PDB file of C-alpha atoms in Angstrom:
ATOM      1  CA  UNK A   1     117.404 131.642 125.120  1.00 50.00           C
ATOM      2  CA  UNK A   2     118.796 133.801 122.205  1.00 51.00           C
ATOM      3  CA  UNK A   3     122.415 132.681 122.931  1.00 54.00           C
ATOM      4  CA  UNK A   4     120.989 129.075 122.191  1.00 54.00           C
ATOM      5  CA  UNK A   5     118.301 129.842 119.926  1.00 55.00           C
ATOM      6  CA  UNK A   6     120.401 131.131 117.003  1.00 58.00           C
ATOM      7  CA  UNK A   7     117.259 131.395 114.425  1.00 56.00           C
ATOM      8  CA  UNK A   8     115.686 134.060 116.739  1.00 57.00           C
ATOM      9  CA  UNK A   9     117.617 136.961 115.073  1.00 60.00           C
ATOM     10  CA  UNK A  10     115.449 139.830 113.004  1.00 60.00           C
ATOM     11  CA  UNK A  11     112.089 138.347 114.149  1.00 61.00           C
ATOM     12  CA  UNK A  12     108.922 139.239 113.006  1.00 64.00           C
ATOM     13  CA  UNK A  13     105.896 137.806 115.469  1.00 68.00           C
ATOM     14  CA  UNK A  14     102.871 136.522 114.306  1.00 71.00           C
ATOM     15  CA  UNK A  15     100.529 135.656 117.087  1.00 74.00           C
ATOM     16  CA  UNK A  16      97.544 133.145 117.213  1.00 74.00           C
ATOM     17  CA  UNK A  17      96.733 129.888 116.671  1.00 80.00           C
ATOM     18  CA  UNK A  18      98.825 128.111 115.028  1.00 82.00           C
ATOM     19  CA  UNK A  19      96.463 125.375 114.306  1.00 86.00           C
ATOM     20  CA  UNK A  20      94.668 127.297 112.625  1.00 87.00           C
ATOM     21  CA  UNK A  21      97.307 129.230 110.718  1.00 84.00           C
ATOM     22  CA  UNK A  22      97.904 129.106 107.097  1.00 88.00           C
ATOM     23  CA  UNK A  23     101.676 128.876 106.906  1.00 87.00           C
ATOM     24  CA  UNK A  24     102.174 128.481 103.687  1.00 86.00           C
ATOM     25  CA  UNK A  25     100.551 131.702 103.184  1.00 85.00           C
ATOM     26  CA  UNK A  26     104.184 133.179 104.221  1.00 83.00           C
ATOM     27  CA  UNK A  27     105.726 132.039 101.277  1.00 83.00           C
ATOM     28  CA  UNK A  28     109.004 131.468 103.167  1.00 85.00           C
ATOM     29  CA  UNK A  29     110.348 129.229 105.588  1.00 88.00           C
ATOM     30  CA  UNK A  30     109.850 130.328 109.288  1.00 87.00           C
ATOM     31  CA  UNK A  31     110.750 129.900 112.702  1.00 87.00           C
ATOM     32  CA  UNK A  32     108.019 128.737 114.748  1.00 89.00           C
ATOM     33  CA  UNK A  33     108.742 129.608 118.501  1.00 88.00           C
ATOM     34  CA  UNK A  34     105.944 129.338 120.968  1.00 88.00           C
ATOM     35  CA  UNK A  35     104.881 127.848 124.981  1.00 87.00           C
ATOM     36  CA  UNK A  36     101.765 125.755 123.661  1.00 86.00           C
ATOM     37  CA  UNK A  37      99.297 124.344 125.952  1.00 87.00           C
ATOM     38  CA  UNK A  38      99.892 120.852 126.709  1.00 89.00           C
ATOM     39  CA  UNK A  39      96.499 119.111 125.980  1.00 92.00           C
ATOM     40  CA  UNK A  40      97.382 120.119 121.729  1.00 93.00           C
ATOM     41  CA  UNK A  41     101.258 118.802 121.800  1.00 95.00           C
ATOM     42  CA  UNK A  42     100.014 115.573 119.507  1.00 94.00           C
ATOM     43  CA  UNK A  43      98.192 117.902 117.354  1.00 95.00           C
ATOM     44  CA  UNK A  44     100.810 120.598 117.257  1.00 94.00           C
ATOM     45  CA  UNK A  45     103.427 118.062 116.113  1.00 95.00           C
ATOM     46  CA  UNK A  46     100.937 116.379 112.987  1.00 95.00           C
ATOM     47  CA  UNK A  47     100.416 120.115 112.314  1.00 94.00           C
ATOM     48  CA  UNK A  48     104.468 120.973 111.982  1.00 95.00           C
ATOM     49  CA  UNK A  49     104.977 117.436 110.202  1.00 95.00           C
ATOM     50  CA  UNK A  50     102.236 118.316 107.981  1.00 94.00           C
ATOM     51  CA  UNK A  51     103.696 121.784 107.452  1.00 94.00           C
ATOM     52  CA  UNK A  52     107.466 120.906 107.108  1.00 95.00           C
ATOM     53  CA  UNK A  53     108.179 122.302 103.838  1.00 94.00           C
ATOM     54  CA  UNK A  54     107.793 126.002 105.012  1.00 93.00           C
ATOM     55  CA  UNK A  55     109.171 125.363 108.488  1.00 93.00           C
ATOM     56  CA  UNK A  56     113.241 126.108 109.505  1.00 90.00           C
ATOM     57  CA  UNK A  57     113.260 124.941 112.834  1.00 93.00           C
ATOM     58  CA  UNK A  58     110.489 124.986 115.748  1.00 94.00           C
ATOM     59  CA  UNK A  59     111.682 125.639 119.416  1.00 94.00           C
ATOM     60  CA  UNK A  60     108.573 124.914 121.725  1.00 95.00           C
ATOM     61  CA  UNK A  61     107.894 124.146 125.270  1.00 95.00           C
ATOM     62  CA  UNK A  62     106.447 120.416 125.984  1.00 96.00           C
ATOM     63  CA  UNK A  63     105.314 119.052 128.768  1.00 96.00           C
ATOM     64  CA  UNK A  64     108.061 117.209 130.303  1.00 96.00           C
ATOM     65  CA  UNK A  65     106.692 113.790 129.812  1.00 96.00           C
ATOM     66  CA  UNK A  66     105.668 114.285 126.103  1.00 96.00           C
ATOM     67  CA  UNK A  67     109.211 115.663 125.669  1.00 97.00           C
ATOM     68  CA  UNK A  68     110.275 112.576 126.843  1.00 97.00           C
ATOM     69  CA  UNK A  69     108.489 110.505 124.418  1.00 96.00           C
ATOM     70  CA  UNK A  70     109.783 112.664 121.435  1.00 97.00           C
ATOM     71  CA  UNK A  71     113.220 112.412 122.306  1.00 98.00           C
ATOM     72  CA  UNK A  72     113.198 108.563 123.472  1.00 97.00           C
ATOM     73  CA  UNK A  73     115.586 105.968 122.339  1.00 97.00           C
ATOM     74  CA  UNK A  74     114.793 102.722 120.955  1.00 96.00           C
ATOM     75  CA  UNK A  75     114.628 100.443 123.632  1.00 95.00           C
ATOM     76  CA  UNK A  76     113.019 102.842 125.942  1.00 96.00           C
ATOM     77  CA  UNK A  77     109.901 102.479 128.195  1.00 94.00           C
ATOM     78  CA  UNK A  78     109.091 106.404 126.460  1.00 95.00           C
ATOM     79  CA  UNK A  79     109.843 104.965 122.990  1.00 97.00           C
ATOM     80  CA  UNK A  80     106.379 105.076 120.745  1.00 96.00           C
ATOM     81  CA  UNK A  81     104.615 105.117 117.511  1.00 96.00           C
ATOM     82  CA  UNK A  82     104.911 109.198 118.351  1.00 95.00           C
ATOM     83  CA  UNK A  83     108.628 108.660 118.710  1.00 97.00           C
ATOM     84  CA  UNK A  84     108.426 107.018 115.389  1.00 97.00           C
ATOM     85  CA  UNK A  85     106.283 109.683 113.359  1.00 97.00           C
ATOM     86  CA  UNK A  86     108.811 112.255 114.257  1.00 97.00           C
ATOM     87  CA  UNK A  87     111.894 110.433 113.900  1.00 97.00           C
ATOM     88  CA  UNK A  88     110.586 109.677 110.320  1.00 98.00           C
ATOM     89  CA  UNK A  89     110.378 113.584 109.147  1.00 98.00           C
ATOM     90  CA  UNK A  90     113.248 115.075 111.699  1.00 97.00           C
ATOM     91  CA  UNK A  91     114.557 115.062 114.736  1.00 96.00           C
ATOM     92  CA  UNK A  92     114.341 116.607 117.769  1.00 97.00           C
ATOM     93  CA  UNK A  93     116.783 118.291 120.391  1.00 97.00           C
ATOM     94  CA  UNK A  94     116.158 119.138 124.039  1.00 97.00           C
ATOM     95  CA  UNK A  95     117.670 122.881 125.113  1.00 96.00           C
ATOM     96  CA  UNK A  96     116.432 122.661 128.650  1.00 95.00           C
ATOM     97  CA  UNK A  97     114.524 121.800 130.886  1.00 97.00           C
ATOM     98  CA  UNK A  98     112.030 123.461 133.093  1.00 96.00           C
ATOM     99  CA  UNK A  99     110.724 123.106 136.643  1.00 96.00           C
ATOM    100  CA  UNK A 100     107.217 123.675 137.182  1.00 94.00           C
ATOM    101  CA  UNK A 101     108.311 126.353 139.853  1.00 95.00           C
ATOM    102  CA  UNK A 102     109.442 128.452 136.710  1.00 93.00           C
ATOM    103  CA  UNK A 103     105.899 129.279 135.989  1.00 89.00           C
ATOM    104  CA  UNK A 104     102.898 131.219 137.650  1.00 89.00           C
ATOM    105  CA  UNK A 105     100.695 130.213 138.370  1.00 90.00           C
ATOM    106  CA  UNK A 106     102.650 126.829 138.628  1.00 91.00           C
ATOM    107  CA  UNK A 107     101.387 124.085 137.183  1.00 89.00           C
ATOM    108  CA  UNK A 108     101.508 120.269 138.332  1.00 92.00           C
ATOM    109  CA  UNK A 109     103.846 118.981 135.885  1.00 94.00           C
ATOM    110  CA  UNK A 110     107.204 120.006 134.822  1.00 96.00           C
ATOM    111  CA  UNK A 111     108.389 121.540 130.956  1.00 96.00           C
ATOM    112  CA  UNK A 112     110.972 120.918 128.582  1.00 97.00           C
ATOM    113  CA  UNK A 113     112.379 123.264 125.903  1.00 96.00           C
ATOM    114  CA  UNK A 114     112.459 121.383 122.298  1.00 97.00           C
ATOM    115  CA  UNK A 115     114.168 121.927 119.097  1.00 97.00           C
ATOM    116  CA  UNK A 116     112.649 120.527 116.555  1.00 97.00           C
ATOM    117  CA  UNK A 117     114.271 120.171 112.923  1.00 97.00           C
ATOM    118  CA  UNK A 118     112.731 118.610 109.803  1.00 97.00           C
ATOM    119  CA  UNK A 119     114.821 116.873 106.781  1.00 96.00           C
ATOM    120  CA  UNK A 120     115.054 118.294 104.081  1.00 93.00           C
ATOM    121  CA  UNK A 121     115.719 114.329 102.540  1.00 95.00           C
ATOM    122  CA  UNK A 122     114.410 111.605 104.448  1.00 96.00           C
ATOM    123  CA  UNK A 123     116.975 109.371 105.647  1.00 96.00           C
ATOM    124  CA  UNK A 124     114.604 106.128 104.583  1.00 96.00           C
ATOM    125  CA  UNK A 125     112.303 106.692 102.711  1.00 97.00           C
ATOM    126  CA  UNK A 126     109.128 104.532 102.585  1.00 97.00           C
ATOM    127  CA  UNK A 127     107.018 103.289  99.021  1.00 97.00           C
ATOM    128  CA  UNK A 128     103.752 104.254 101.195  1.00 97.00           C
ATOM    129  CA  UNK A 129     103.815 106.365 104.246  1.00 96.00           C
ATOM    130  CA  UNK A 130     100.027 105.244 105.225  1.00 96.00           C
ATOM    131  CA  UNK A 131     101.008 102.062 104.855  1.00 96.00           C
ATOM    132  CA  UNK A 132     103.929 102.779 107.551  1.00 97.00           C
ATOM    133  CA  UNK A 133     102.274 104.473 109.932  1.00 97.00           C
ATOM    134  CA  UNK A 134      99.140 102.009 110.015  1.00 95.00           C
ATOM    135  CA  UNK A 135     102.214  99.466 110.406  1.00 95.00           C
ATOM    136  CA  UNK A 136     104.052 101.123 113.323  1.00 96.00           C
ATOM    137  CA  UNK A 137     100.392 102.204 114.863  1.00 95.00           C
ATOM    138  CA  UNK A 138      99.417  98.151 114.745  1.00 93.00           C
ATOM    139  CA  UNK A 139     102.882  97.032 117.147  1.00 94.00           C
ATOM    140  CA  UNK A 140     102.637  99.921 119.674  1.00 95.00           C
ATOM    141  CA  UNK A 141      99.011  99.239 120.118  1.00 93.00           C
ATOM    142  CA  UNK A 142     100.405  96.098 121.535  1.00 87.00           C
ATOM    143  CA  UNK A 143     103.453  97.115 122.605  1.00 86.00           C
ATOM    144  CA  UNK A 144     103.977  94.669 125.188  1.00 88.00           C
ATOM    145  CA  UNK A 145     103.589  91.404 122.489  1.00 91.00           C
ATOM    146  CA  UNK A 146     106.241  90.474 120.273  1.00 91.00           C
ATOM    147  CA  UNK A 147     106.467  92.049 117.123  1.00 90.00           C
ATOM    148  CA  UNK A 148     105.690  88.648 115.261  1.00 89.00           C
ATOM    149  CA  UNK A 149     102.224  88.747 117.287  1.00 88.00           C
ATOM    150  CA  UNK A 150     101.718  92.513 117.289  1.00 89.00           C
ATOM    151  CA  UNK A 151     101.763  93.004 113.711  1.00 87.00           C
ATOM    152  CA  UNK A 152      99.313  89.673 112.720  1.00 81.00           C
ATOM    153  CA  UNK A 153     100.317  89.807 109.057  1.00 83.00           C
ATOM    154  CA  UNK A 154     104.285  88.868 110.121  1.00 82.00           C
ATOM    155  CA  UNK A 155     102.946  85.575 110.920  1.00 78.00           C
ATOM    156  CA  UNK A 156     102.618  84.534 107.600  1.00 78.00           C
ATOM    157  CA  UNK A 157     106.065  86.324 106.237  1.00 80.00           C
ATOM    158  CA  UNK A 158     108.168  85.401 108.824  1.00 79.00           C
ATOM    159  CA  UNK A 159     111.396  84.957 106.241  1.00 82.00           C
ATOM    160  CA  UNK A 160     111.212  89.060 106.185  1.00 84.00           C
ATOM    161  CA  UNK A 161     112.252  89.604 109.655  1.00 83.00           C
ATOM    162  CA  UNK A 162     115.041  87.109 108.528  1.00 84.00           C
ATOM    163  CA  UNK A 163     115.786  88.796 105.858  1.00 85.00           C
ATOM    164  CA  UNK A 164     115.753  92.183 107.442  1.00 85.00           C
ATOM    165  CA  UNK A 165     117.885  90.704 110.585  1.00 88.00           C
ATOM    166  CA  UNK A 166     115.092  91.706 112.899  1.00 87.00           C
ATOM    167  CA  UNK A 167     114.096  89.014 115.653  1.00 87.00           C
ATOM    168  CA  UNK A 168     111.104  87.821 115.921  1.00 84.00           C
ATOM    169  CA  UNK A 169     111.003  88.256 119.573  1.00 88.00           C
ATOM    170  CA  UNK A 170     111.806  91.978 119.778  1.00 91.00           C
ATOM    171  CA  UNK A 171     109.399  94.337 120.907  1.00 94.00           C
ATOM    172  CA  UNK A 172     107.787  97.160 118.993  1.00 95.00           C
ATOM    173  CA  UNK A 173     109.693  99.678 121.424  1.00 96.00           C
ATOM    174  CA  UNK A 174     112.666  97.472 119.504  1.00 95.00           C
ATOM    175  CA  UNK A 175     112.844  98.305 116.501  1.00 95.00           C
ATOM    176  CA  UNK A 176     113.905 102.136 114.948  1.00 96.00           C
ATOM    177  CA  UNK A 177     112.363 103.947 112.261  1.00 97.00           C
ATOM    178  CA  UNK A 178     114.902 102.567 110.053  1.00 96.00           C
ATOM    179  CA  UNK A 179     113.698  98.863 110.528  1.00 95.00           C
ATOM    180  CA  UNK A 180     109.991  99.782 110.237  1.00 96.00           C
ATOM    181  CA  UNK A 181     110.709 101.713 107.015  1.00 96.00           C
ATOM    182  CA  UNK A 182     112.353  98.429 105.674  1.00 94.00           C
ATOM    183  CA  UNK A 183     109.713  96.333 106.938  1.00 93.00           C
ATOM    184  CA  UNK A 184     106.789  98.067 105.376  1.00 94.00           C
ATOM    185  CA  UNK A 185     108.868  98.775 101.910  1.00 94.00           C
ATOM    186  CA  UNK A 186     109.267  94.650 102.051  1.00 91.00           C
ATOM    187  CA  UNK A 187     105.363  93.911 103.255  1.00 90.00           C
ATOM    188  CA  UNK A 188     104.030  96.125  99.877  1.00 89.00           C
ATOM    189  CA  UNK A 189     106.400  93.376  97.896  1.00 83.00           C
TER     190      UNK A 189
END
């Protein structure tokens, strides 16, 4: 892991919970390296977005499946509002997967390794990040609808999915973090 984990040079551990941590307490960015137990992977992530500024990279182990979702492409049966929230504030980058047989006692589900890395300038920037979230939150909690019908308030401004050469018949799973940016900067005009 070191030869692919380059950040793990002159380490100094800190052990606990790191949703309960006070990172910024560090007063430096750090490396945050850790196996974290599945059922707090949604949680974990909010808690590194939330924490960005005073994070270099993270390198954690995901169940396989939530991996998935993190890393999906737009399009993709994995692609979601989670997909979305991270893609907004970085990126991330799977090292490697694991096998469940890897572990003991083994567990039912298979791992993968992430590497997660946060912007330091947002690509797209949007005028209201509530506003975008509660946007992209609205069409994946119907993903299977049109994003004309998942998002009710596109009924009535259909000339901005013209305008933004979206369709009206794509999916939520359609459309990437760029479009939803430019769709919620043009539904606060």
């Amino acid at each position: 892991l070191k030869r692919r984990c380059k950040d793990l040079k002159n380490i100094e551990v800190i052990k606990g919970d790191i949703l309960k941590f006070q990172i910024e307490k560090l007063n430096k960015k750090v490396v945050v390296f850790g196996n974290i137990p599945y059922h707090l992977s949604s949680k974990i992530i909010e808690y590194l977005i939330s924490n960005r500024n005073y994070i270099k990279i993270a390198y954690l182990t995901f169940q396989k499946e939530f991996s998935d979702r993190l890393l999906a492409s737009v399009s993709t049966k994995s692609y979601s509002a989670l997909t979305c929230f991270l893609n907004y504030y970085g990126r991330a980058e799977k090292i490697l997967d694991i096998p469940s047989s890897a572990f003991s006692p083994r567990p039912k589900v298979d791992s993968t390794f992430l590497k997660i890395e946060f912007y330091e300038d947002l690509p797209y920037r949007a005028k209201d990040q509530d506003f975008l979230f509660k946007i992209i939150r609205k069409a994946f909690l119907n993903r299977r609808k049109k994003i004309i019908n998942s998002i009710p308030i596109l009924k009535k401004r259909k000339e901005l999915l013209k305008e933004l050469n979206l369709d009206e018949y794509k999916r939520p799973e359609d459309l990437s973090i760029k479009d939803y940016v430019y769709l919620a900067n043009k539904l606060l005009n």
